[in-house]
Short mmCIF file of C-alpha atoms and ligand atoms in Angstrom, two decimals:
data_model
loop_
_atom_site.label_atom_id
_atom_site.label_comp_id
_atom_site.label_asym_id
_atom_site.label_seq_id
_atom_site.Cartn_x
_atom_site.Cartn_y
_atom_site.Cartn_z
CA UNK A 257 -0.70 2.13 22.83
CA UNK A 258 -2.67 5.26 21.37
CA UNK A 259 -5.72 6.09 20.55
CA UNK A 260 -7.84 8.73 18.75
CA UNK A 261 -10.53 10.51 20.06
CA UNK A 262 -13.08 12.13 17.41
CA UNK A 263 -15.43 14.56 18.03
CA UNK A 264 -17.51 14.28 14.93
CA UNK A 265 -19.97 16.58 12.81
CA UNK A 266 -17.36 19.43 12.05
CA UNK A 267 -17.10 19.77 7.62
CA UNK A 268 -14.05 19.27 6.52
CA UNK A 269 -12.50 22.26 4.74
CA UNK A 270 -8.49 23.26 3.19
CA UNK A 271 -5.94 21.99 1.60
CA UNK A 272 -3.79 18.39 2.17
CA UNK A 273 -0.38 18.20 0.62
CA UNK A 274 0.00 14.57 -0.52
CA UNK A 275 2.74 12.24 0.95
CA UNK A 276 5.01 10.14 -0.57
CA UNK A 277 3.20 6.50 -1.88
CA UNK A 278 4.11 3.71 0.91
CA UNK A 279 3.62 1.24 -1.86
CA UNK A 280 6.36 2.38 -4.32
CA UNK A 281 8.81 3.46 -1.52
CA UNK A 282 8.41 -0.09 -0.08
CA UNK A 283 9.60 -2.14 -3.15
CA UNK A 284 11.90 0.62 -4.00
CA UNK A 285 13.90 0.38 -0.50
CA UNK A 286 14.11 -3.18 -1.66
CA UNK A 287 15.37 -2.21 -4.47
CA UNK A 288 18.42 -0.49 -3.00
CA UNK A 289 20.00 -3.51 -2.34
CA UNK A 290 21.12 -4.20 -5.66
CA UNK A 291 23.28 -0.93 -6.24
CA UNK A 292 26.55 -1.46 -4.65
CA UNK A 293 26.72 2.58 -4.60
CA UNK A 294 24.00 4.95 -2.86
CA UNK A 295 20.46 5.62 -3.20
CA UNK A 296 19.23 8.83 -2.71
CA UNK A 297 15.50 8.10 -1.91
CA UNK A 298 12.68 11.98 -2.21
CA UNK A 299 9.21 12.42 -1.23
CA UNK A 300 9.27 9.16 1.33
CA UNK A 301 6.43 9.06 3.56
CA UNK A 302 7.41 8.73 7.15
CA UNK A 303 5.60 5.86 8.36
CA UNK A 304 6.20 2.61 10.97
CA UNK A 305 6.74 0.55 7.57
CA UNK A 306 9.34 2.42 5.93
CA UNK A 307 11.09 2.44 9.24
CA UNK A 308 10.81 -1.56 9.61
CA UNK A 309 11.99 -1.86 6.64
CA UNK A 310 15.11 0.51 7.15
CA UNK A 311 15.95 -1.68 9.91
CA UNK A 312 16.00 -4.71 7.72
CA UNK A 313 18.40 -2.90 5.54
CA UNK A 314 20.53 -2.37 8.59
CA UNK A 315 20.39 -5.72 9.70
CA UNK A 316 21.40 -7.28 6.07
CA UNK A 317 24.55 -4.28 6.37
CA UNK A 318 23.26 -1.22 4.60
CA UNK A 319 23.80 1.73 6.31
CA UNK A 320 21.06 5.11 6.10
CA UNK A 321 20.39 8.46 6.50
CA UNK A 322 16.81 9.88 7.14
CA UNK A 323 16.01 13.47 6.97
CA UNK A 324 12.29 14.41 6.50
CA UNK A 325 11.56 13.11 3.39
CA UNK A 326 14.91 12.30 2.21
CA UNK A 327 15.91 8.60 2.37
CA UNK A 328 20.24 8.39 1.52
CA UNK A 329 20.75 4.16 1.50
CA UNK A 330 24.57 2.62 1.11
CA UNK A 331 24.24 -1.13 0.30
CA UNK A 332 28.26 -1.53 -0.55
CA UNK A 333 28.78 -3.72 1.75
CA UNK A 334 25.94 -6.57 2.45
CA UNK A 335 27.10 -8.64 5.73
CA UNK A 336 23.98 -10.94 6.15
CA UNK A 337 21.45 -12.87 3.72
CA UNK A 338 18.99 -13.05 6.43
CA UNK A 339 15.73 -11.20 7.12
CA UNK A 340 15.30 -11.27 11.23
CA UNK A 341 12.50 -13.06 11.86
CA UNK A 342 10.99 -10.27 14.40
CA UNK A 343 11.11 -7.08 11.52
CA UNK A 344 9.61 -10.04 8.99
CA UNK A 345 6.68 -11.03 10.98
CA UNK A 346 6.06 -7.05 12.24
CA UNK A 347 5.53 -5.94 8.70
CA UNK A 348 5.26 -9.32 6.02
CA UNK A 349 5.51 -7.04 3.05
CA UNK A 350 8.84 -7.77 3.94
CA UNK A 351 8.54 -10.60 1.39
CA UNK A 352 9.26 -8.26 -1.42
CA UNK A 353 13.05 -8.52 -0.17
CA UNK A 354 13.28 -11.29 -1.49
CA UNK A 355 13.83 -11.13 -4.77
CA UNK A 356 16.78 -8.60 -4.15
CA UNK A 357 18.48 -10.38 -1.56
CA UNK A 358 18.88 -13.62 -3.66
CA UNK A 359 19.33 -11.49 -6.86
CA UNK A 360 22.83 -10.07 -5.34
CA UNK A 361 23.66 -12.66 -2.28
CA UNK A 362 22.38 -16.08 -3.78
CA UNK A 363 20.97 -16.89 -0.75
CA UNK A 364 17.98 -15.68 1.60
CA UNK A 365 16.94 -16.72 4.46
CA UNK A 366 13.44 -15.34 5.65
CA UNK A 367 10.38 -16.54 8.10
CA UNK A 368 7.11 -17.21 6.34
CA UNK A 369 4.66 -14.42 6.37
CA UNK A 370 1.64 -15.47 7.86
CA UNK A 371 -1.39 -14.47 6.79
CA UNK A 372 -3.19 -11.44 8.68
CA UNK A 373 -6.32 -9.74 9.13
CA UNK A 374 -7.27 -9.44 5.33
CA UNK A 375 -6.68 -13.13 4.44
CA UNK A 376 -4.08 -15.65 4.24
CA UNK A 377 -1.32 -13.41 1.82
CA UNK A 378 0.17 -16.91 0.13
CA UNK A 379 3.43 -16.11 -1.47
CA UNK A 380 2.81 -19.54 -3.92
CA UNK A 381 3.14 -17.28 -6.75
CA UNK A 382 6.52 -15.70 -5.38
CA UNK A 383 8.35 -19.11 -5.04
CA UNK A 384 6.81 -20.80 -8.39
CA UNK A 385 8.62 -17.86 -9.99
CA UNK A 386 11.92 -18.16 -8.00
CA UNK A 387 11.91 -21.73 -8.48
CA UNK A 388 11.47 -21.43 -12.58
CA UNK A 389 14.49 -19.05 -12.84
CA UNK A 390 16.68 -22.02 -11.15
CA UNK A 391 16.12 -21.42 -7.60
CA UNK A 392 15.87 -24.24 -4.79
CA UNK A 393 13.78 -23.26 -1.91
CA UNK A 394 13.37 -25.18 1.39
CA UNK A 395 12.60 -24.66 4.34
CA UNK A 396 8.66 -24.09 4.08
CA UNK A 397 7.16 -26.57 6.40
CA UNK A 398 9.55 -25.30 9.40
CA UNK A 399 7.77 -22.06 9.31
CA UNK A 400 11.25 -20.43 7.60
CA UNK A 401 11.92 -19.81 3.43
CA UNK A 402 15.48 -20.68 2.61
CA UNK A 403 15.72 -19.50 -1.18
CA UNK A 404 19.61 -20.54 -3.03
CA UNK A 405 20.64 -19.82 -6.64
CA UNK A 406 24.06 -19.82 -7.50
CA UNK A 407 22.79 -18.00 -10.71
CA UNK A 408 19.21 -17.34 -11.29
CA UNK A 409 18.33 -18.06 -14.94
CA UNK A 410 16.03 -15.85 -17.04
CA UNK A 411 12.75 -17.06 -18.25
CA UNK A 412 9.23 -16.55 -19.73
CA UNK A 413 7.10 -16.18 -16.38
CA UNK A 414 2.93 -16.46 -16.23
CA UNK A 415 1.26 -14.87 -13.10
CA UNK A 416 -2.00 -16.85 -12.19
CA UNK A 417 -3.16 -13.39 -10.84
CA UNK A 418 -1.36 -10.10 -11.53
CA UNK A 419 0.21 -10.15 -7.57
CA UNK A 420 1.65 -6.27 -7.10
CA UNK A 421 4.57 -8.24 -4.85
CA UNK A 422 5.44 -11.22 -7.03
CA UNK A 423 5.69 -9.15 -9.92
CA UNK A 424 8.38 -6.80 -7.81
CA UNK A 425 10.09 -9.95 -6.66
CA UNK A 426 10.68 -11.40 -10.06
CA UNK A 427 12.02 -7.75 -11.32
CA UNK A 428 14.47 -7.68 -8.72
CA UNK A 429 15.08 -11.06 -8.90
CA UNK A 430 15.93 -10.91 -12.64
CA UNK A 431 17.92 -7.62 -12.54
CA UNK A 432 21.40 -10.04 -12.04
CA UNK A 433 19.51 -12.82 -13.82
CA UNK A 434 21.63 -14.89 -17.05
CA UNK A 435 19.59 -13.57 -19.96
CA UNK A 436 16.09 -11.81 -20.00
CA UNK A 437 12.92 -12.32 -17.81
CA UNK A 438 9.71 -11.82 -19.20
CA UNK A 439 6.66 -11.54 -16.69
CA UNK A 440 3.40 -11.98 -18.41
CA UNK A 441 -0.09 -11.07 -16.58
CA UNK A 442 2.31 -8.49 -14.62
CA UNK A 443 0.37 -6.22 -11.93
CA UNK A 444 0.17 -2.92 -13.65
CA UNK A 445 0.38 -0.68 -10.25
CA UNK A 446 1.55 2.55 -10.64
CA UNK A 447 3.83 1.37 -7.85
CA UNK A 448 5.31 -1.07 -10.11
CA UNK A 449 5.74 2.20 -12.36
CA UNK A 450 7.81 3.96 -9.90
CA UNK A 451 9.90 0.63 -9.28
CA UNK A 452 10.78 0.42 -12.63
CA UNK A 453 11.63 4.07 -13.19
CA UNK A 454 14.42 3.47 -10.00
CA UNK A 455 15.76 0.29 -11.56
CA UNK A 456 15.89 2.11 -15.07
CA UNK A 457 18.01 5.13 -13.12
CA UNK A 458 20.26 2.25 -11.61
CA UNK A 459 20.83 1.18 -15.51
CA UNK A 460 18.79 -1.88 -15.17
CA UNK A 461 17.00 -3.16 -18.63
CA UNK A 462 13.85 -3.20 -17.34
CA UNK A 463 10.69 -1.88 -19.83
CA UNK A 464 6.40 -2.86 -19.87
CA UNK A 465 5.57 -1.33 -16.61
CA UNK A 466 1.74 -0.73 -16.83
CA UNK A 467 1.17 -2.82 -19.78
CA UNK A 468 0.84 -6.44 -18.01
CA UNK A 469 4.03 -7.66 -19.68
CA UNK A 470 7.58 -6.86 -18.08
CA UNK A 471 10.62 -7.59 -19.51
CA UNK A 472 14.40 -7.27 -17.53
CA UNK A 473 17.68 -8.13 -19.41
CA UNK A 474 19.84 -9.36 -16.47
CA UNK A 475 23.27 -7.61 -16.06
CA UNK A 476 26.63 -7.83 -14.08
CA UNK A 477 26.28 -5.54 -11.03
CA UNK A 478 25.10 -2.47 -10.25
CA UNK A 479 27.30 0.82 -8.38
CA UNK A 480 26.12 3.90 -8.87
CA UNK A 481 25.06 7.05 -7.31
CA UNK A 482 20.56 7.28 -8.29
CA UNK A 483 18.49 10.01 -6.98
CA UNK A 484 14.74 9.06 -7.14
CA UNK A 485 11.44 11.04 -6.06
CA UNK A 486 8.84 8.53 -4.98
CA UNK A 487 5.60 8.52 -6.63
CA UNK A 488 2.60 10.25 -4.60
CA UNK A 489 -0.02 8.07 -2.44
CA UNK A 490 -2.73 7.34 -4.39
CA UNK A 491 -4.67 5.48 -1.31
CA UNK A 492 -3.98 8.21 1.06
CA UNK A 493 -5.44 10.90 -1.66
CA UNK A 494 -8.40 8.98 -2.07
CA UNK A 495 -8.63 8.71 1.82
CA UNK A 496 -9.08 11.79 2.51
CA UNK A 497 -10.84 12.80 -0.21
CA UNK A 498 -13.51 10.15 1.06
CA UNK A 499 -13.36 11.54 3.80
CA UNK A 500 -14.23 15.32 3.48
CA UNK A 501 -17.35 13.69 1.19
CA UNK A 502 -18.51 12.11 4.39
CA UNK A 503 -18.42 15.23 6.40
CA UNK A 504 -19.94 17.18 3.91
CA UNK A 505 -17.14 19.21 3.29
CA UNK A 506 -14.57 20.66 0.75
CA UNK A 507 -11.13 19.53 0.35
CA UNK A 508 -8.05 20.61 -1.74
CA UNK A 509 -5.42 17.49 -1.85
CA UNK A 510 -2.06 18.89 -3.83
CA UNK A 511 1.13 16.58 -5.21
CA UNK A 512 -1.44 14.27 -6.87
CA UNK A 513 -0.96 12.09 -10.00
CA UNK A 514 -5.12 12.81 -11.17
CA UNK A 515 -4.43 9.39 -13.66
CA UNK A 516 -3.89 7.15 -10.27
CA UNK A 517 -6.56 7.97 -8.56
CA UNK A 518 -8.91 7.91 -11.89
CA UNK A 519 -11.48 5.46 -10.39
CA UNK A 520 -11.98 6.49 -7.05
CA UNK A 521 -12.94 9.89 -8.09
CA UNK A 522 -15.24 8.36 -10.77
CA UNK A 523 -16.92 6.99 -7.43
CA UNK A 524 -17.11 10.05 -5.51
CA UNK A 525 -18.55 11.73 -8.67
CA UNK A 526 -21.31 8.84 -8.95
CA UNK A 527 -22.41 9.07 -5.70
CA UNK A 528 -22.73 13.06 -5.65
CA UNK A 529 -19.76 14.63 -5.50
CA UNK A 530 -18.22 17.59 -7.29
CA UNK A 531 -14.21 16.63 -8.15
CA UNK A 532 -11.96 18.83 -10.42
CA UNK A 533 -8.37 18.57 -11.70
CA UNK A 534 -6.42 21.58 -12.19
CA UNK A 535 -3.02 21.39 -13.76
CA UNK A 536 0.74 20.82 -11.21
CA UNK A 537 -1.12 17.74 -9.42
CA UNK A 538 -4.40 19.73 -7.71
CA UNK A 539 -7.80 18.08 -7.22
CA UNK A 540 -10.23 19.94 -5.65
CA UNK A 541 -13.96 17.97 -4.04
CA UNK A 542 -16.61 19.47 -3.28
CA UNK A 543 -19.83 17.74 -1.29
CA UNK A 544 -22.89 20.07 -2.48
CA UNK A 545 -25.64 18.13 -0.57
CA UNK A 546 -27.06 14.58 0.17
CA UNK A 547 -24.49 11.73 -1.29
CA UNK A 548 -26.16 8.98 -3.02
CA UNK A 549 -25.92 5.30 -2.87
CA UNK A 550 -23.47 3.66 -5.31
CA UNK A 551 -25.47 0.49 -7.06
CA UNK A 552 -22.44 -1.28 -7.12
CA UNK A 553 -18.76 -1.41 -7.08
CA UNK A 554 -15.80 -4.10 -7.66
CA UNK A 555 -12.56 -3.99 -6.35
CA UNK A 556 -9.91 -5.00 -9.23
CA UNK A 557 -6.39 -4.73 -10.22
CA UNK A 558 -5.24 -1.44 -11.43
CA UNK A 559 -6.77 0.19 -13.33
CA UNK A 560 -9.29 -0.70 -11.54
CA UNK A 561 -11.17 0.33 -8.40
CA UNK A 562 -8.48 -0.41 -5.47
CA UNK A 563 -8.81 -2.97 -2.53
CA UNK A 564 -7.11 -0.59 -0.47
CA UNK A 565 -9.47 2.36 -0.89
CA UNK A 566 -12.64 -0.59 0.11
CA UNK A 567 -13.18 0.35 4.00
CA UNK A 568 -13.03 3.76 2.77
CA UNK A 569 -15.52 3.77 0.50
CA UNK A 570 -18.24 1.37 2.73
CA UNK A 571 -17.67 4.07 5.69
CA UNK A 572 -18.81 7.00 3.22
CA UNK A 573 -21.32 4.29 1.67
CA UNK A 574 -22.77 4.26 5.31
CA UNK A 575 -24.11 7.38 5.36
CA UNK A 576 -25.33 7.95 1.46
CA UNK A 577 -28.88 7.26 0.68
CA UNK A 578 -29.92 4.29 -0.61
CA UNK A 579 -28.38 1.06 -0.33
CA UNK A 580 -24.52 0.19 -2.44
CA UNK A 581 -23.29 -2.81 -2.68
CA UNK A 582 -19.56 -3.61 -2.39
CA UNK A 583 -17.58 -6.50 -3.89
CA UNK A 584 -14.07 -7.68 -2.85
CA UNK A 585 -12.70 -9.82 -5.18
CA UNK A 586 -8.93 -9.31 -4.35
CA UNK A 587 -8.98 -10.39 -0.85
CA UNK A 588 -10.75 -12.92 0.76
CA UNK A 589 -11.33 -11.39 4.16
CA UNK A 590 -11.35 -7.74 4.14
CA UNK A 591 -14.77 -6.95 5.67
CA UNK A 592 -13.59 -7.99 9.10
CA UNK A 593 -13.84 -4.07 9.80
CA UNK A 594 -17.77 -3.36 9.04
CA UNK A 595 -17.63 -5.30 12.83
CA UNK A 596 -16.67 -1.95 14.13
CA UNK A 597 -18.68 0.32 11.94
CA UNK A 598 -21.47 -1.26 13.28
CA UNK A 599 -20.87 -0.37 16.48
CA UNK A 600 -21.13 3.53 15.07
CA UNK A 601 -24.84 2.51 14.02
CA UNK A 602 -24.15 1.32 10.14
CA UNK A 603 -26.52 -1.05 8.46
CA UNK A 604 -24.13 -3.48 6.56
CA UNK A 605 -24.35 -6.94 5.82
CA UNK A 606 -21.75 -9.15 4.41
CA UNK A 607 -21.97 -12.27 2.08
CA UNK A 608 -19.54 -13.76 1.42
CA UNK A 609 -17.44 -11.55 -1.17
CA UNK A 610 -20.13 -8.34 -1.11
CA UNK A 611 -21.31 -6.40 1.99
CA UNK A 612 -24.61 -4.26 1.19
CA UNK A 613 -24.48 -1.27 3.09
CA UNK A 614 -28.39 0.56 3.35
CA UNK A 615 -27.27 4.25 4.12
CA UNK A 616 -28.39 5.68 7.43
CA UNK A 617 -29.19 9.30 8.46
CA UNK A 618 -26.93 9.58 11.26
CA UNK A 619 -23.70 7.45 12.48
CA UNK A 620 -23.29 7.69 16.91
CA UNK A 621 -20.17 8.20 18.26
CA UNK A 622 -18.87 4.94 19.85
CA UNK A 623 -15.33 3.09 21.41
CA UNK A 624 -14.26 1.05 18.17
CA UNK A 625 -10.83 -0.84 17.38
CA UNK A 626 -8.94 -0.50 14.47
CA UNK A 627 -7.35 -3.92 13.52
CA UNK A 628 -5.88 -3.26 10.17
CA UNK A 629 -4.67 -0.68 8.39
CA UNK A 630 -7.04 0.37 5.82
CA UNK A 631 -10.06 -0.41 7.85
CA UNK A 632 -8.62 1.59 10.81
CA UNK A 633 -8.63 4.68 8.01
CA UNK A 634 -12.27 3.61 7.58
CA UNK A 635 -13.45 3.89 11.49
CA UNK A 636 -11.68 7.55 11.09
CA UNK A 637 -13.58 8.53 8.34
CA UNK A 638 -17.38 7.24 9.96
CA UNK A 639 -16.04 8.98 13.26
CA UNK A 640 -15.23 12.25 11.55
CA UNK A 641 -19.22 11.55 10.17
CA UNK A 642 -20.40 10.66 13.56
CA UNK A 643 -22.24 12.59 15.84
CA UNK A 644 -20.54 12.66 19.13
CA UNK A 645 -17.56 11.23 20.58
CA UNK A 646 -15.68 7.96 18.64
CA UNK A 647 -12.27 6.52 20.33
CA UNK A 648 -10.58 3.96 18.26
CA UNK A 649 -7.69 1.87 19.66
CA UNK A 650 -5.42 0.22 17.41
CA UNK A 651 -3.61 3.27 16.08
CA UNK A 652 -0.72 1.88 15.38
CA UNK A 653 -1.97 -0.36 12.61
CA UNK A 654 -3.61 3.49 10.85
CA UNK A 655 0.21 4.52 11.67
CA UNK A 656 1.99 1.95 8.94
CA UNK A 657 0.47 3.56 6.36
CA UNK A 658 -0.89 7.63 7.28
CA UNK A 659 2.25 10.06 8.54
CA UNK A 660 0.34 11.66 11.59
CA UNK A 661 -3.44 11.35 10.38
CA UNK A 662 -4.98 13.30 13.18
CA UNK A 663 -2.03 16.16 12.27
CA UNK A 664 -3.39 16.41 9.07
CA UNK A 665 -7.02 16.35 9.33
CA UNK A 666 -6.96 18.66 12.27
CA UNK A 667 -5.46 21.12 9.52
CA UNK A 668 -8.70 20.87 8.03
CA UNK A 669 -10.99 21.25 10.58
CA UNK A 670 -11.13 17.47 12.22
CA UNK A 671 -11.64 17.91 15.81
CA UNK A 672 -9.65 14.55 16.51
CA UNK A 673 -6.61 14.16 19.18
CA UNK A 674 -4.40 11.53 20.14
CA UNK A 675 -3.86 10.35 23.65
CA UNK A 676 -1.59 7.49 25.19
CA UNK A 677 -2.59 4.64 27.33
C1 EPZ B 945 0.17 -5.22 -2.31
O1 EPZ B 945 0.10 -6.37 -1.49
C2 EPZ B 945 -0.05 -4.03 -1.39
N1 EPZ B 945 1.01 -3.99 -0.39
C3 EPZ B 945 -1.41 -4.16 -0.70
O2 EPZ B 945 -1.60 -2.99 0.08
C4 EPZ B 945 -2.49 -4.20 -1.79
O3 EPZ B 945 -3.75 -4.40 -1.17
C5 EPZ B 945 -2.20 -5.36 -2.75
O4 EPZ B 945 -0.88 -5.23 -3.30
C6 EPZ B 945 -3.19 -5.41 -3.90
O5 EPZ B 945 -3.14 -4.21 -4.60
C7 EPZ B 945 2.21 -3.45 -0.73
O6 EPZ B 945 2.43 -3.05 -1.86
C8 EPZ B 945 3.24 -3.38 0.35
P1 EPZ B 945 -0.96 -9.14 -4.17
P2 EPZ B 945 0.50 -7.83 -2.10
O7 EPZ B 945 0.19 -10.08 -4.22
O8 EPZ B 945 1.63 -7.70 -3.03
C9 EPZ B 945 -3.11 -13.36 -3.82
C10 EPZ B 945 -2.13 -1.74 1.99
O9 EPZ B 945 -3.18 -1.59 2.64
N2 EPZ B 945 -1.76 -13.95 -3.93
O10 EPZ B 945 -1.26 -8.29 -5.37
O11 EPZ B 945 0.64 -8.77 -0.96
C11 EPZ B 945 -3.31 -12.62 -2.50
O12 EPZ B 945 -3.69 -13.51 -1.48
C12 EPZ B 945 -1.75 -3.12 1.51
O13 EPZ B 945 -1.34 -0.81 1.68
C13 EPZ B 945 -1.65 -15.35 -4.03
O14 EPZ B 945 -2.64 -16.07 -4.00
O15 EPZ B 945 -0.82 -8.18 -2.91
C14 EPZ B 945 -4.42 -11.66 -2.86
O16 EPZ B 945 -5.65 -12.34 -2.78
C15 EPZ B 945 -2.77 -4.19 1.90
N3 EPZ B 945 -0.42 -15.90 -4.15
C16 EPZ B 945 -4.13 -11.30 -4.31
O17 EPZ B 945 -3.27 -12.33 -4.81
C17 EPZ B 945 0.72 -15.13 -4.19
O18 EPZ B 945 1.83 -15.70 -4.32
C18 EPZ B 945 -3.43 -9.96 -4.50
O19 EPZ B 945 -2.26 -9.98 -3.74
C19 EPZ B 945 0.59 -13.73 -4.08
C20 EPZ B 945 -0.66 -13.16 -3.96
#
């Protein structure tokens, strides 16, 4: 297992090319396995996830090729309808499959995601959709989803809650569908942009993306040759940007779509910072002195401030003057991290849904475990803060969802090192 050692107090300062989004490649890897032809896959981030999920092509009898960024799938020839249980429970996005697997075999077999450190991650929503388009699923109470539909049926479909992965599910689901799907109160991700940009290229019927309501006219088959370029990572952007503001420093971040990351820089400008967008995807920040406390902010569905940039913004919260308060309302149990930033001398309490964060002068170095991904980006950015030494265990959970974070914030002046053991 590795680990990161930080050295905090140096100011961030340079330039950070922008990976590939692990959100949109996710869904669109899914997505593969409708097109009886190949998939030519640019800009994919190379992360644990995208690599579990390349095995779970393999295993269902697609064949790939990987090279840097490039991503070539073949799904001619699918020789399995189920998801092994091991690559479902290492990475239960997995879920997402779904859809596609049923959409072009009929049948799926797949354990049940459990929940995990953020909050229970039901998938109600997922099988009340399935189940209105005709198919029977079983299986739930043995721990294992066994989804069947000779021929899913098109249909009028309400989310309860705009869910970024039952929304992808049903579009899959309904690209082989008799007759047209329409999802209303649709998650309006840029991710679920991108995935309906690949199925477009794949000749799919698919239009509303980013308006709330998605409609899909179902269709034979699909074999063709696609080449798509995955959308850029807005979570990682706002990441980093986050965290040059909490060193005090000055970042360039290049290969940005400004539009996605809209409301997290309209929270770095509230609390102090200087951001600017030039044109070809560059944002520059700039930290001119003492960051402010932010009086409050909600995390929503896109357009809206996002859950995933949360422990990022608390950590910088931690160490801005005055006191912010933070409210989740997408997950039930994502504070579970402030554990660990109080270990690095952060006053934050948590109630319920908001945590109140009264900014300190100083963060101290301290041994902390990361035990989710977005909260392990979050003990990185209060180390980088910190004065002294921080180690935080648990880097493979930062690893899902950062290509080689210490790589590129030692590029800007981070002195932080991985070691083994
Ligand atoms: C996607 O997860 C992302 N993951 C998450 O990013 C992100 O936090 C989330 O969307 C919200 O934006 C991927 O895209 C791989 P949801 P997903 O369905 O699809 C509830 C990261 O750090 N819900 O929009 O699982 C659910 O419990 C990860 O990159 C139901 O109740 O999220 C949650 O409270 C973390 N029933 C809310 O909806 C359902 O059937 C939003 O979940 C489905 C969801």
């Amino acid at each position: 297992m590795s680990n990161l050692i930080i050295a905090g107090g140096s100011r961030l300062s340079g330039i950070i090319e922008i990976p590939g989004a692990k959100n949109a490649v996710l869904p669109v890897l899914a997505a593969t396995l409708l097109n009886k032809g190949t998939s030519i896959l640019e800009n994919c981030p190379e992360l644990d996830d995208v690599l579990t999920m390349l095995e779970i092509l393999t295993a269902l009898g697609c064949k790939y090729k990987w090279e840097g960024n490039r991503i070539e799938i073949d799904a001619s020839n699918l020789t399995s309808s189920e998801i092994p249980e091991l690559l479902a429970k290492r990475m239960r996005s997995s879920i997402i499959i779904l859809g596609a697997v049923l959409a072009r075999c009929g049948e799926v077999l797949v354990s049940y995601p459990g929940g995990c450190e953020i909050g229970m991650r039901p998938i109600d929503m997922h099988i009340k959709a399935l189940e209105q388009m005709g198919a029977v699923v079983d299986g739930i109470n043995q721990g294992m989803l066994k989804v069947t539909a000779s021929k899913l049926q098109g249909c009028e479909i309400l989310l309860d809650y705009p869910s970024v992965g039952a929304t992808e599910n049903i579009m899959l689901a309904a690209t082989f569908a008799e007759g047209e799907t329409i999802i209303r109160n649709a998650a309006k991700e840029p991710e679920i942009e991108d995935l309906q940009e690949f199925m477009k290229k794949m000749g799919v019927k698919v239009s509303g993306a980013g308006t709330g309501v998605i409609k899909i006219k179902g269709m034979k088959d699909i074999k063709c040759e696609v080449v798509h370029r995955i959308i850029p990572d807005r979570i990682v952007a706002g990441t980093y940007l986050a965290a040059a503001a909490a060193t005090g420093g000055n970042l360039v971040i290049t290969g940005v779509e400004y539009d996605h990351i809209g409301s997290i820089i309209y929270c770095l400008k509230r609390i102090g910072c200087i951001v600017k967008n030039y044109q070809g995807g560059v944002v520059t920040l700039e930290t001119p002195g003492k960051l402010k406390a932010l009086d409050l902010i909600r995390t929503s569905p896109y357009p809206g401030f996002p859950t995933d940039m949360q422990p990022q913004i608390v950590s910088l919260l931690s160490k801005c003057s005055g006191t912010s308060v933070v409210v989740e309302t997408v997950f039930e149990n994502r504070f579970r991290y402030t554990e660990q930033l109080l270990k690095l001398g952060a006053d934050i309490s948590v109630q319920g849904r908001a945590a109140i964060i009264r900014g300190v002068d100083k963060l101290k170095g301290a041994e902390v475990e990361a035990r989710d991904l977005r909260g392990g980006a979050a003990l990185i950015i209060a180390g980088l803060s910190a004065e002294g030494e921080t180690k935080i265990s648990g880097v493979n959970y930062i690893d899902r969802g950062y290509e080689r974070i210490e790589e590129a914030l030692q590029k800007v002046g981070a002195n932080i090192r991985r070691v083994e053991g």
